[in-house]
Each structure stands twice: as structure tokens, then as C-alpha cells.
Amino acid sequence: MEKLVALSLILFTLSCQKTDVDIDYSLPTPEDLVHWDILKVEGEHSVGLNDTLFLDVYCPRTTSCDYISQLLPNEHGNRILIKAFGNSRKDSPCLMFAFPQVLPYEFVPKNRGHFSLDFIKKDHTIIRFDVNVY
């Protein structure tokens, strides 16, 4: 009987833990903007406590009228979900090519440890950028 109770408690505990699938990826979309894609993220992988880590986030553009204006984070402990938001200017003359736009992202940790910065692409896949805070 004790084994059955112990097994039931273990199963109940495991069923209550969040997995990656359970985490809410839906950040509120700023007005007049759309979820934009992310190509890559570059920067250092370590930072001191309360120091600022500067990352470069590359977002694709198909014309010179595309602009990305915001990187919005959503914190889940040591895991931070980040989405890029932007739009295309209408009624403006545009060049039919453009280099990727590079946006700065600043991360200021308040705790020591390992952090996962998960940059969510438009197709909901993730570019994971691991950071160690010393």
C-alpha cells in the first residue's frame, strides 16, 4: 500500500511540472506590428551579476521599407522568451532589397546561474542563446 501511495505522489508531482510545451509563447502583439522573424543572435555567453550583456539580434528584411522596432521579453525564471516585432511601411518608396536589420538586446541578470534566452522565430522555432552569470 505504501508503494502505491508513493507512486501516486510521484506521478502527481511529475504531472504538475511545466514542460517546454506548456510555456506560453504568446506575448501580446504591440499595436500595428507583427511577429517578425529572427535570423541569428550574436554576443558573449557570460556576464557578471548586475552587469549588462549586449547582444546583436539579426532580423531579415525583404525591402528597405521593412523595419523591426521591438524585442519583447517574457521571463520564466532563468528562461527568457523573446520575440521581435515590426512591420513594413506603406506608401513609401522602397528599394527591393535590404540587408538584415541588427537590433541590440540588453540582458541585465539579477541572479547568478545559467540563463536560456530563447528568441522565438516567426515559425515558432527557437534560437537558444545560453548565458552564464558569474
Short mmCIF file of N, CA, C and O in Angstrom, two decimals:
data_model
loop_
_atom_site.label_atom_id
_atom_site.label_comp_id
_atom_site.label_asym_id
_atom_site.label_seq_id
_atom_site.Cartn_x
_atom_site.Cartn_y
_atom_site.Cartn_z
N MET A 1 0.82 -1.19 0.00
CA MET A 1 0.00 0.00 0.00
C MET A 1 0.86 1.26 0.00
O MET A 1 0.53 2.23 -0.67
N GLU A 2 1.95 1.24 0.79
CA GLU A 2 2.84 2.41 0.86
C GLU A 2 3.47 2.70 -0.51
O GLU A 2 3.63 3.85 -0.89
N LYS A 3 3.80 1.61 -1.24
CA LYS A 3 4.40 1.78 -2.56
C LYS A 3 3.40 2.43 -3.52
O LYS A 3 3.76 3.27 -4.33
N LEU A 4 2.14 2.05 -3.40
CA LEU A 4 1.11 2.62 -4.26
C LEU A 4 0.91 4.10 -3.98
O LEU A 4 0.80 4.92 -4.90
N VAL A 5 0.91 4.49 -2.72
CA VAL A 5 0.78 5.90 -2.35
C VAL A 5 2.00 6.69 -2.83
O VAL A 5 1.87 7.78 -3.38
N ALA A 6 3.20 6.13 -2.64
CA ALA A 6 4.42 6.81 -3.09
C ALA A 6 4.42 6.99 -4.60
O ALA A 6 4.76 8.05 -5.12
N LEU A 7 4.02 5.94 -5.33
CA LEU A 7 3.96 6.02 -6.79
C LEU A 7 2.93 7.06 -7.23
O LEU A 7 3.18 7.85 -8.15
N SER A 8 1.80 7.12 -6.55
CA SER A 8 0.77 8.11 -6.89
C SER A 8 1.28 9.53 -6.66
O SER A 8 1.04 10.42 -7.48
N LEU A 9 2.01 9.76 -5.56
CA LEU A 9 2.57 11.08 -5.29
C LEU A 9 3.60 11.49 -6.34
O LEU A 9 3.64 12.63 -6.79
N ILE A 10 4.44 10.55 -6.75
CA ILE A 10 5.45 10.85 -7.77
C ILE A 10 4.79 11.20 -9.09
O ILE A 10 5.15 12.19 -9.74
N LEU A 11 3.79 10.42 -9.50
CA LEU A 11 3.09 10.70 -10.75
C LEU A 11 2.37 12.04 -10.70
O LEU A 11 2.37 12.80 -11.67
N PHE A 12 1.76 12.36 -9.57
CA PHE A 12 1.08 13.64 -9.42
C PHE A 12 2.07 14.79 -9.52
O PHE A 12 1.83 15.78 -10.20
N THR A 13 3.23 14.66 -8.87
CA THR A 13 4.26 15.71 -8.90
C THR A 13 4.78 15.92 -10.32
O THR A 13 4.93 17.04 -10.79
N LEU A 14 5.05 14.83 -11.02
CA LEU A 14 5.55 14.95 -12.39
C LEU A 14 4.51 15.57 -13.32
O LEU A 14 4.85 16.32 -14.23
N SER A 15 3.25 15.28 -13.09
CA SER A 15 2.21 15.82 -13.97
C SER A 15 2.02 17.32 -13.76
O SER A 15 1.49 18.01 -14.62
N CYS A 16 2.46 17.85 -12.61
CA CYS A 16 2.29 19.28 -12.32
C CYS A 16 3.44 20.13 -12.83
O CYS A 16 3.34 21.34 -12.85
N GLN A 17 4.55 19.52 -13.24
CA GLN A 17 5.70 20.29 -13.69
C GLN A 17 5.46 20.78 -15.11
O GLN A 17 4.92 20.07 -15.95
N LYS A 18 5.90 22.03 -15.38
CA LYS A 18 5.76 22.59 -16.73
C LYS A 18 6.84 22.05 -17.64
O LYS A 18 7.99 21.92 -17.25
N THR A 19 6.48 21.76 -18.86
CA THR A 19 7.45 21.39 -19.88
C THR A 19 7.53 22.55 -20.87
O THR A 19 6.76 23.51 -20.78
N ASP A 20 8.43 22.44 -21.83
CA ASP A 20 8.55 23.48 -22.84
C ASP A 20 7.24 23.68 -23.60
O ASP A 20 6.91 24.77 -24.01
N VAL A 21 6.48 22.60 -23.77
CA VAL A 21 5.22 22.68 -24.50
C VAL A 21 4.21 23.52 -23.72
O VAL A 21 3.39 24.21 -24.29
N ASP A 22 4.27 23.47 -22.38
CA ASP A 22 3.30 24.17 -21.55
C ASP A 22 3.56 25.66 -21.41
O ASP A 22 2.70 26.40 -21.00
N ILE A 23 4.77 26.11 -21.72
CA ILE A 23 5.10 27.53 -21.55
C ILE A 23 4.38 28.34 -22.61
O ILE A 23 4.36 28.00 -23.78
N ASP A 24 3.79 29.43 -22.18
CA ASP A 24 3.01 30.29 -23.07
C ASP A 24 3.94 31.15 -23.91
O ASP A 24 4.64 32.01 -23.40
N TYR A 25 3.96 30.89 -25.22
CA TYR A 25 4.79 31.66 -26.14
C TYR A 25 4.07 32.89 -26.67
O TYR A 25 4.61 33.62 -27.46
N SER A 26 2.84 33.10 -26.27
CA SER A 26 2.06 34.18 -26.85
C SER A 26 2.26 35.47 -26.07
O SER A 26 1.61 35.70 -25.06
N LEU A 27 3.19 36.26 -26.51
CA LEU A 27 3.37 37.60 -25.97
C LEU A 27 2.35 38.50 -26.64
O LEU A 27 1.99 38.29 -27.80
N PRO A 28 1.85 39.50 -25.94
CA PRO A 28 0.91 40.41 -26.60
C PRO A 28 1.59 41.13 -27.76
O PRO A 28 2.73 41.58 -27.64
N THR A 29 0.90 41.19 -28.87
CA THR A 29 1.45 41.86 -30.05
C THR A 29 1.19 43.36 -29.95
O THR A 29 0.04 43.77 -29.80
N PRO A 30 2.25 44.16 -30.03
CA PRO A 30 2.05 45.62 -29.99
C PRO A 30 1.17 46.07 -31.16
O PRO A 30 1.18 45.46 -32.23
N GLU A 31 0.44 47.13 -30.94
CA GLU A 31 -0.49 47.63 -31.95
C GLU A 31 0.24 47.97 -33.25
O GLU A 31 1.31 48.57 -33.25
N ASP A 32 -0.34 47.58 -34.36
CA ASP A 32 0.15 47.84 -35.72
C ASP A 32 1.47 47.14 -36.04
O ASP A 32 2.14 47.51 -36.99
N LEU A 33 1.87 46.14 -35.24
CA LEU A 33 3.10 45.40 -35.51
C LEU A 33 2.78 43.92 -35.68
O LEU A 33 1.73 43.45 -35.26
N VAL A 34 3.70 43.19 -36.31
CA VAL A 34 3.54 41.75 -36.49
C VAL A 34 4.78 41.05 -35.93
O VAL A 34 5.84 41.65 -35.82
N HIS A 35 4.61 39.77 -35.59
CA HIS A 35 5.73 38.96 -35.14
C HIS A 35 6.71 38.83 -36.30
O HIS A 35 6.34 38.37 -37.37
N TRP A 36 7.94 39.24 -36.07
CA TRP A 36 8.95 39.25 -37.13
C TRP A 36 9.91 38.08 -36.93
O TRP A 36 10.11 37.61 -35.82
N ASP A 37 10.54 37.66 -38.00
CA ASP A 37 11.48 36.55 -37.93
C ASP A 37 12.83 37.00 -37.37
O ASP A 37 13.16 38.19 -37.37
N ILE A 38 13.62 36.05 -36.91
CA ILE A 38 14.96 36.30 -36.40
C ILE A 38 15.90 35.33 -37.10
O ILE A 38 15.62 34.13 -37.19
N LEU A 39 17.01 35.86 -37.62
CA LEU A 39 17.98 35.03 -38.33
C LEU A 39 19.01 34.42 -37.40
O LEU A 39 19.31 33.23 -37.47
N LYS A 40 19.61 35.25 -36.56
CA LYS A 40 20.65 34.77 -35.66
C LYS A 40 20.85 35.77 -34.53
O LYS A 40 20.39 36.91 -34.60
N VAL A 41 21.57 35.31 -33.49
CA VAL A 41 21.87 36.13 -32.32
C VAL A 41 23.36 35.98 -32.05
O VAL A 41 23.89 34.86 -32.04
N GLU A 42 24.04 37.11 -31.83
CA GLU A 42 25.48 37.08 -31.56
C GLU A 42 25.81 37.88 -30.32
O GLU A 42 25.16 38.89 -30.03
N GLY A 43 26.83 37.43 -29.61
CA GLY A 43 27.30 38.14 -28.43
C GLY A 43 28.06 37.21 -27.51
O GLY A 43 28.26 36.04 -27.81
N GLU A 44 28.47 37.73 -26.36
CA GLU A 44 29.19 36.95 -25.36
C GLU A 44 28.22 35.98 -24.67
O GLU A 44 27.02 36.24 -24.60
N HIS A 45 28.78 34.91 -24.13
CA HIS A 45 27.95 33.92 -23.44
C HIS A 45 28.12 33.95 -21.93
O HIS A 45 27.68 33.03 -21.24
N SER A 46 28.76 34.99 -21.42
CA SER A 46 28.88 35.13 -19.97
C SER A 46 28.86 36.60 -19.60
O SER A 46 29.24 37.46 -20.38
N VAL A 47 28.40 36.85 -18.36
CA VAL A 47 28.28 38.22 -17.88
C VAL A 47 28.30 38.18 -16.35
O VAL A 47 27.90 37.19 -15.74
N GLY A 48 28.78 39.26 -15.76
CA GLY A 48 28.77 39.37 -14.31
C GLY A 48 27.40 39.76 -13.79
O GLY A 48 26.60 40.37 -14.50
N LEU A 49 27.15 39.42 -12.54
CA LEU A 49 25.90 39.77 -11.90
C LEU A 49 25.69 41.28 -11.92
O LEU A 49 26.61 42.04 -11.63
N ASN A 50 24.51 41.71 -12.32
CA ASN A 50 24.11 43.12 -12.44
C ASN A 50 24.86 43.89 -13.53
O ASN A 50 24.69 45.10 -13.65
N ASP A 51 25.69 43.22 -14.33
CA ASP A 51 26.31 43.86 -15.49
C ASP A 51 25.36 43.74 -16.68
O ASP A 51 24.40 42.97 -16.65
N THR A 52 25.63 44.47 -17.74
CA THR A 52 24.78 44.43 -18.92
C THR A 52 25.46 43.63 -20.02
O THR A 52 26.60 43.90 -20.38
N LEU A 53 24.76 42.65 -20.54
CA LEU A 53 25.22 41.86 -21.68
C LEU A 53 24.53 42.42 -22.91
O LEU A 53 23.30 42.53 -22.95
N PHE A 54 25.31 42.80 -23.92
CA PHE A 54 24.76 43.35 -25.15
C PHE A 54 24.81 42.28 -26.23
O PHE A 54 25.87 41.72 -26.52
N LEU A 55 23.66 42.00 -26.84
CA LEU A 55 23.56 41.02 -27.92
C LEU A 55 23.09 41.71 -29.19
O LEU A 55 22.36 42.70 -29.13
N ASP A 56 23.52 41.17 -30.32
CA ASP A 56 23.05 41.63 -31.62
C ASP A 56 22.06 40.61 -32.16
O ASP A 56 22.39 39.43 -32.31
N VAL A 57 20.85 41.07 -32.46
CA VAL A 57 19.79 40.21 -32.98
C VAL A 57 19.56 40.61 -34.43
O VAL A 57 19.21 41.76 -34.72
N TYR A 58 19.76 39.66 -35.34
CA TYR A 58 19.64 39.91 -36.77
C TYR A 58 18.25 39.49 -37.25
O TYR A 58 17.84 38.34 -37.06
N CYS A 59 17.54 40.43 -37.88
CA CYS A 59 16.20 40.17 -38.42
C CYS A 59 16.21 40.42 -39.92
O CYS A 59 16.77 41.41 -40.39
N PRO A 60 15.59 39.53 -40.70
CA PRO A 60 15.60 39.68 -42.16
C PRO A 60 14.67 40.80 -42.61
O PRO A 60 13.68 41.12 -41.95
N ARG A 61 15.03 41.38 -43.73
CA ARG A 61 14.17 42.36 -44.38
C ARG A 61 14.16 42.04 -45.87
O ARG A 61 15.18 41.68 -46.44
N THR A 62 12.99 42.15 -46.50
CA THR A 62 12.92 41.87 -47.94
C THR A 62 13.02 43.15 -48.77
O THR A 62 13.42 43.11 -49.92
N THR A 63 12.64 44.29 -48.16
CA THR A 63 12.78 45.58 -48.82
C THR A 63 13.29 46.59 -47.80
O THR A 63 13.32 46.31 -46.59
N SER A 64 13.63 47.77 -48.28
CA SER A 64 14.09 48.82 -47.37
C SER A 64 12.95 49.40 -46.53
O SER A 64 13.20 50.16 -45.60
N CYS A 65 11.71 49.04 -46.83
CA CYS A 65 10.57 49.53 -46.06
C CYS A 65 10.26 48.66 -44.85
O CYS A 65 9.43 49.02 -44.03
N ASP A 66 10.89 47.50 -44.76
CA ASP A 66 10.69 46.65 -43.58
C ASP A 66 11.46 47.24 -42.41
O ASP A 66 12.59 47.68 -42.55
N TYR A 67 10.82 47.26 -41.24
CA TYR A 67 11.51 47.73 -40.05
C TYR A 67 11.08 46.88 -38.85
O TYR A 67 9.95 46.43 -38.77
N ILE A 68 12.02 46.65 -37.98
CA ILE A 68 11.75 45.91 -36.76
C ILE A 68 11.97 46.90 -35.63
O ILE A 68 13.02 47.53 -35.53
N SER A 69 10.97 47.07 -34.78
CA SER A 69 11.05 48.14 -33.80
C SER A 69 11.17 47.68 -32.36
O SER A 69 11.59 48.45 -31.51
N GLN A 70 10.81 46.41 -32.07
CA GLN A 70 10.81 45.99 -30.67
C GLN A 70 11.24 44.55 -30.49
O GLN A 70 10.88 43.69 -31.30
N LEU A 71 11.97 44.30 -29.43
CA LEU A 71 12.25 42.96 -28.95
C LEU A 71 11.61 42.87 -27.57
O LEU A 71 12.02 43.57 -26.65
N LEU A 72 10.56 42.07 -27.45
CA LEU A 72 9.84 41.98 -26.19
C LEU A 72 10.15 40.67 -25.47
O LEU A 72 9.99 39.60 -26.04
N PRO A 73 10.59 40.76 -24.19
CA PRO A 73 10.87 39.55 -23.42
C PRO A 73 9.70 39.13 -22.55
O PRO A 73 8.84 39.94 -22.19
N ASN A 74 9.68 37.85 -22.21
CA ASN A 74 8.71 37.29 -21.27
C ASN A 74 9.50 36.32 -20.40
O ASN A 74 9.99 35.30 -20.88
N GLU A 75 9.66 36.66 -19.11
CA GLU A 75 10.55 35.89 -18.23
C GLU A 75 9.82 34.73 -17.57
O GLU A 75 8.69 34.86 -17.12
N HIS A 76 10.51 33.60 -17.52
CA HIS A 76 10.06 32.39 -16.85
C HIS A 76 11.24 31.88 -16.02
O HIS A 76 11.88 30.90 -16.39
N GLY A 77 11.57 32.59 -14.95
CA GLY A 77 12.73 32.22 -14.13
C GLY A 77 14.01 32.45 -14.89
O GLY A 77 14.26 33.57 -15.36
N ASN A 78 14.81 31.41 -15.06
CA ASN A 78 16.08 31.52 -15.79
C ASN A 78 15.90 31.29 -17.29
O ASN A 78 16.88 31.15 -18.01
N ARG A 79 14.67 31.26 -17.73
CA ARG A 79 14.38 31.13 -19.16
C ARG A 79 13.61 32.37 -19.58
O ARG A 79 12.58 32.70 -19.00
N ILE A 80 14.14 33.03 -20.61
CA ILE A 80 13.51 34.26 -21.08
C ILE A 80 13.14 34.06 -22.55
O ILE A 80 13.99 33.73 -23.38
N LEU A 81 11.86 34.25 -22.86
CA LEU A 81 11.37 34.15 -24.23
C LEU A 81 11.35 35.54 -24.83
O LEU A 81 10.88 36.49 -24.20
N ILE A 82 11.86 35.68 -26.06
CA ILE A 82 11.96 37.00 -26.69
C ILE A 82 11.42 36.89 -28.11
O ILE A 82 11.78 35.99 -28.87
N LYS A 83 10.56 37.84 -28.46
CA LYS A 83 10.03 37.93 -29.83
C LYS A 83 10.37 39.29 -30.41
O LYS A 83 10.42 40.29 -29.70
N ALA A 84 10.58 39.30 -31.73
CA ALA A 84 10.81 40.55 -32.46
C ALA A 84 9.49 40.96 -33.11
O ALA A 84 8.73 40.12 -33.60
N PHE A 85 9.23 42.27 -33.10
CA PHE A 85 8.02 42.80 -33.71
C PHE A 85 8.39 43.94 -34.66
O PHE A 85 9.26 44.75 -34.35
N GLY A 86 7.72 43.98 -35.80
CA GLY A 86 7.98 45.03 -36.77
C GLY A 86 6.85 45.13 -37.77
O GLY A 86 5.76 44.60 -37.55
N ASN A 87 7.13 45.79 -38.89
CA ASN A 87 6.12 45.98 -39.92
C ASN A 87 6.79 46.47 -41.19
O ASN A 87 8.01 46.64 -41.22
N SER A 88 6.02 46.75 -42.19
CA SER A 88 6.51 47.33 -43.44
C SER A 88 5.81 48.66 -43.66
O SER A 88 4.59 48.75 -43.47
N ARG A 89 6.58 49.65 -44.01
CA ARG A 89 5.99 50.97 -44.27
C ARG A 89 5.19 50.90 -45.57
O ARG A 89 5.63 50.34 -46.55
N LYS A 90 4.04 51.49 -45.53
CA LYS A 90 3.18 51.51 -46.72
C LYS A 90 3.26 52.90 -47.35
O LYS A 90 3.53 53.88 -46.69
N ASP A 91 3.04 52.96 -48.63
CA ASP A 91 3.04 54.23 -49.37
C ASP A 91 4.37 54.96 -49.25
O ASP A 91 4.41 56.19 -49.15
N SER A 92 5.46 54.22 -49.25
CA SER A 92 6.79 54.82 -49.24
C SER A 92 7.59 54.19 -50.37
O SER A 92 7.41 53.02 -50.69
N PRO A 93 8.47 54.96 -50.98
CA PRO A 93 9.34 54.36 -51.99
C PRO A 93 10.32 53.41 -51.30
O PRO A 93 10.91 53.76 -50.28
N CYS A 94 10.45 52.20 -51.82
CA CYS A 94 11.31 51.19 -51.19
C CYS A 94 12.27 50.60 -52.20
O CYS A 94 11.92 50.42 -53.36
N LEU A 95 13.45 50.29 -51.74
CA LEU A 95 14.37 49.50 -52.54
C LEU A 95 13.93 48.05 -52.42
O LEU A 95 13.48 47.61 -51.36
N MET A 96 14.07 47.30 -53.48
CA MET A 96 13.59 45.92 -53.47
C MET A 96 14.59 44.95 -52.87
O MET A 96 14.49 43.75 -53.05
N PHE A 97 15.57 45.44 -52.14
CA PHE A 97 16.49 44.58 -51.41
C PHE A 97 16.89 45.34 -50.14
O PHE A 97 16.76 46.55 -50.05
N ALA A 98 17.36 44.60 -49.18
CA ALA A 98 17.78 45.24 -47.94
C ALA A 98 18.64 44.25 -47.15
O ALA A 98 18.43 43.04 -47.21
N PHE A 99 19.58 44.80 -46.42
CA PHE A 99 20.38 43.98 -45.51
C PHE A 99 19.56 43.68 -44.26
O PHE A 99 18.64 44.42 -43.93
N PRO A 100 19.91 42.61 -43.55
CA PRO A 100 19.19 42.36 -42.29
C PRO A 100 19.34 43.53 -41.33
O PRO A 100 20.36 44.22 -41.32
N GLN A 101 18.33 43.76 -40.56
CA GLN A 101 18.38 44.80 -39.53
C GLN A 101 18.95 44.16 -38.27
O GLN A 101 18.58 43.06 -37.88
N VAL A 102 19.89 44.88 -37.63
CA VAL A 102 20.50 44.39 -36.40
C VAL A 102 19.95 45.21 -35.24
O VAL A 102 20.08 46.43 -35.21
N LEU A 103 19.30 44.51 -34.32
CA LEU A 103 18.73 45.17 -33.14
C LEU A 103 19.56 44.83 -31.91
O LEU A 103 19.96 43.68 -31.74
N PRO A 104 19.79 45.81 -31.05
CA PRO A 104 20.51 45.50 -29.81
C PRO A 104 19.53 44.94 -28.77
O PRO A 104 18.39 45.39 -28.67
N TYR A 105 19.98 43.92 -28.06
CA TYR A 105 19.19 43.39 -26.94
C TYR A 105 20.08 43.42 -25.71
O TYR A 105 21.21 42.94 -25.74
N GLU A 106 19.57 44.02 -24.63
CA GLU A 106 20.33 44.13 -23.40
C GLU A 106 19.76 43.20 -22.35
O GLU A 106 18.56 43.20 -22.10
N PHE A 107 20.65 42.41 -21.75
CA PHE A 107 20.26 41.48 -20.70
C PHE A 107 21.02 41.84 -19.43
O PHE A 107 22.25 41.89 -19.43
N VAL A 108 20.28 42.16 -18.36
CA VAL A 108 20.88 42.51 -17.07
C VAL A 108 20.40 41.48 -16.05
O VAL A 108 19.27 41.58 -15.56
N PRO A 109 21.24 40.48 -15.72
CA PRO A 109 20.80 39.44 -14.78
C PRO A 109 20.80 39.93 -13.34
O PRO A 109 21.66 40.70 -12.93
N LYS A 110 19.83 39.48 -12.60
CA LYS A 110 19.71 39.81 -11.18
C LYS A 110 20.10 38.64 -10.29
O LYS A 110 20.13 38.77 -9.08
N ASN A 111 20.37 37.46 -10.91
CA ASN A 111 20.77 36.27 -10.17
C ASN A 111 21.94 35.59 -10.88
O ASN A 111 22.07 35.71 -12.09
N ARG A 112 22.74 34.87 -10.14
CA ARG A 112 23.81 34.06 -10.73
C ARG A 112 23.20 32.77 -11.27
O ARG A 112 22.13 32.35 -10.84
N GLY A 113 23.91 32.15 -12.20
CA GLY A 113 23.46 30.86 -12.72
C GLY A 113 23.45 30.82 -14.23
O GLY A 113 24.05 31.66 -14.91
N HIS A 114 22.76 29.84 -14.76
CA HIS A 114 22.65 29.62 -16.20
C HIS A 114 21.30 30.15 -16.68
O HIS A 114 20.26 29.83 -16.10
N PHE A 115 21.31 30.95 -17.73
CA PHE A 115 20.09 31.50 -18.31
C PHE A 115 19.98 31.05 -19.76
O PHE A 115 20.97 30.98 -20.48
N SER A 116 18.75 30.78 -20.18
CA SER A 116 18.46 30.49 -21.58
C SER A 116 17.64 31.64 -22.13
O SER A 116 16.54 31.90 -21.66
N LEU A 117 18.21 32.32 -23.11
CA LEU A 117 17.48 33.36 -23.82
C LEU A 117 16.95 32.72 -25.09
O LEU A 117 17.73 32.37 -25.98
N ASP A 118 15.66 32.52 -25.17
CA ASP A 118 15.05 31.84 -26.30
C ASP A 118 14.40 32.86 -27.22
O ASP A 118 13.36 33.44 -26.89
N PHE A 119 15.01 33.08 -28.36
CA PHE A 119 14.50 34.00 -29.37
C PHE A 119 13.55 33.22 -30.27
O PHE A 119 13.95 32.27 -30.94
N ILE A 120 12.27 33.60 -30.25
CA ILE A 120 11.24 32.85 -30.95
C ILE A 120 11.09 33.38 -32.37
O ILE A 120 10.75 34.53 -32.59
N LYS A 121 11.35 32.48 -33.32
CA LYS A 121 11.24 32.84 -34.72
C LYS A 121 9.77 32.88 -35.13
O LYS A 121 8.90 32.45 -34.39
N LYS A 122 9.52 33.38 -36.31
CA LYS A 122 8.15 33.52 -36.80
C LYS A 122 7.43 32.18 -36.92
O LYS A 122 6.24 32.09 -36.70
N ASP A 123 8.17 31.11 -37.24
CA ASP A 123 7.56 29.79 -37.34
C ASP A 123 7.51 29.07 -35.99
O ASP A 123 7.23 27.88 -35.92
N HIS A 124 7.78 29.80 -34.91
CA HIS A 124 7.74 29.33 -33.53
C HIS A 124 8.87 28.36 -33.16
O HIS A 124 8.82 27.75 -32.10
N THR A 125 9.87 28.22 -34.04
CA THR A 125 11.08 27.52 -33.62
C THR A 125 11.91 28.51 -32.80
O THR A 125 11.62 29.72 -32.78
N ILE A 126 12.93 28.00 -32.12
CA ILE A 126 13.66 28.82 -31.17
C ILE A 126 15.15 28.87 -31.49
O ILE A 126 15.74 27.85 -31.84
N ILE A 127 15.72 30.05 -31.36
CA ILE A 127 17.17 30.21 -31.35
C ILE A 127 17.53 30.37 -29.88
O ILE A 127 17.21 31.38 -29.26
N ARG A 128 18.16 29.35 -29.30
CA ARG A 128 18.51 29.39 -27.88
C ARG A 128 19.91 29.97 -27.72
O ARG A 128 20.86 29.54 -28.36
N PHE A 129 20.02 30.99 -26.86
CA PHE A 129 21.30 31.63 -26.57
C PHE A 129 21.53 31.45 -25.07
O PHE A 129 20.82 32.02 -24.26
N ASP A 130 22.52 30.61 -24.73
CA ASP A 130 22.81 30.30 -23.33
C ASP A 130 23.79 31.32 -22.76
O ASP A 130 24.77 31.68 -23.41
N VAL A 131 23.51 31.76 -21.53
CA VAL A 131 24.34 32.75 -20.84
C VAL A 131 24.65 32.27 -19.43
O VAL A 131 23.73 31.83 -18.71
N ASN A 132 25.91 32.32 -19.06
CA ASN A 132 26.32 32.01 -17.69
C ASN A 132 26.56 33.32 -16.95
O ASN A 132 27.28 34.18 -17.45
N VAL A 133 25.96 33.44 -15.79
CA VAL A 133 26.10 34.65 -14.97
C VAL A 133 26.97 34.29 -13.77
O VAL A 133 26.65 33.39 -13.02
N TYR A 134 28.09 35.01 -13.64
CA TYR A 134 29.02 34.74 -12.53
C TYR A 134 29.00 35.84 -11.50
O TYR A 134 28.47 36.89 -11.69
#
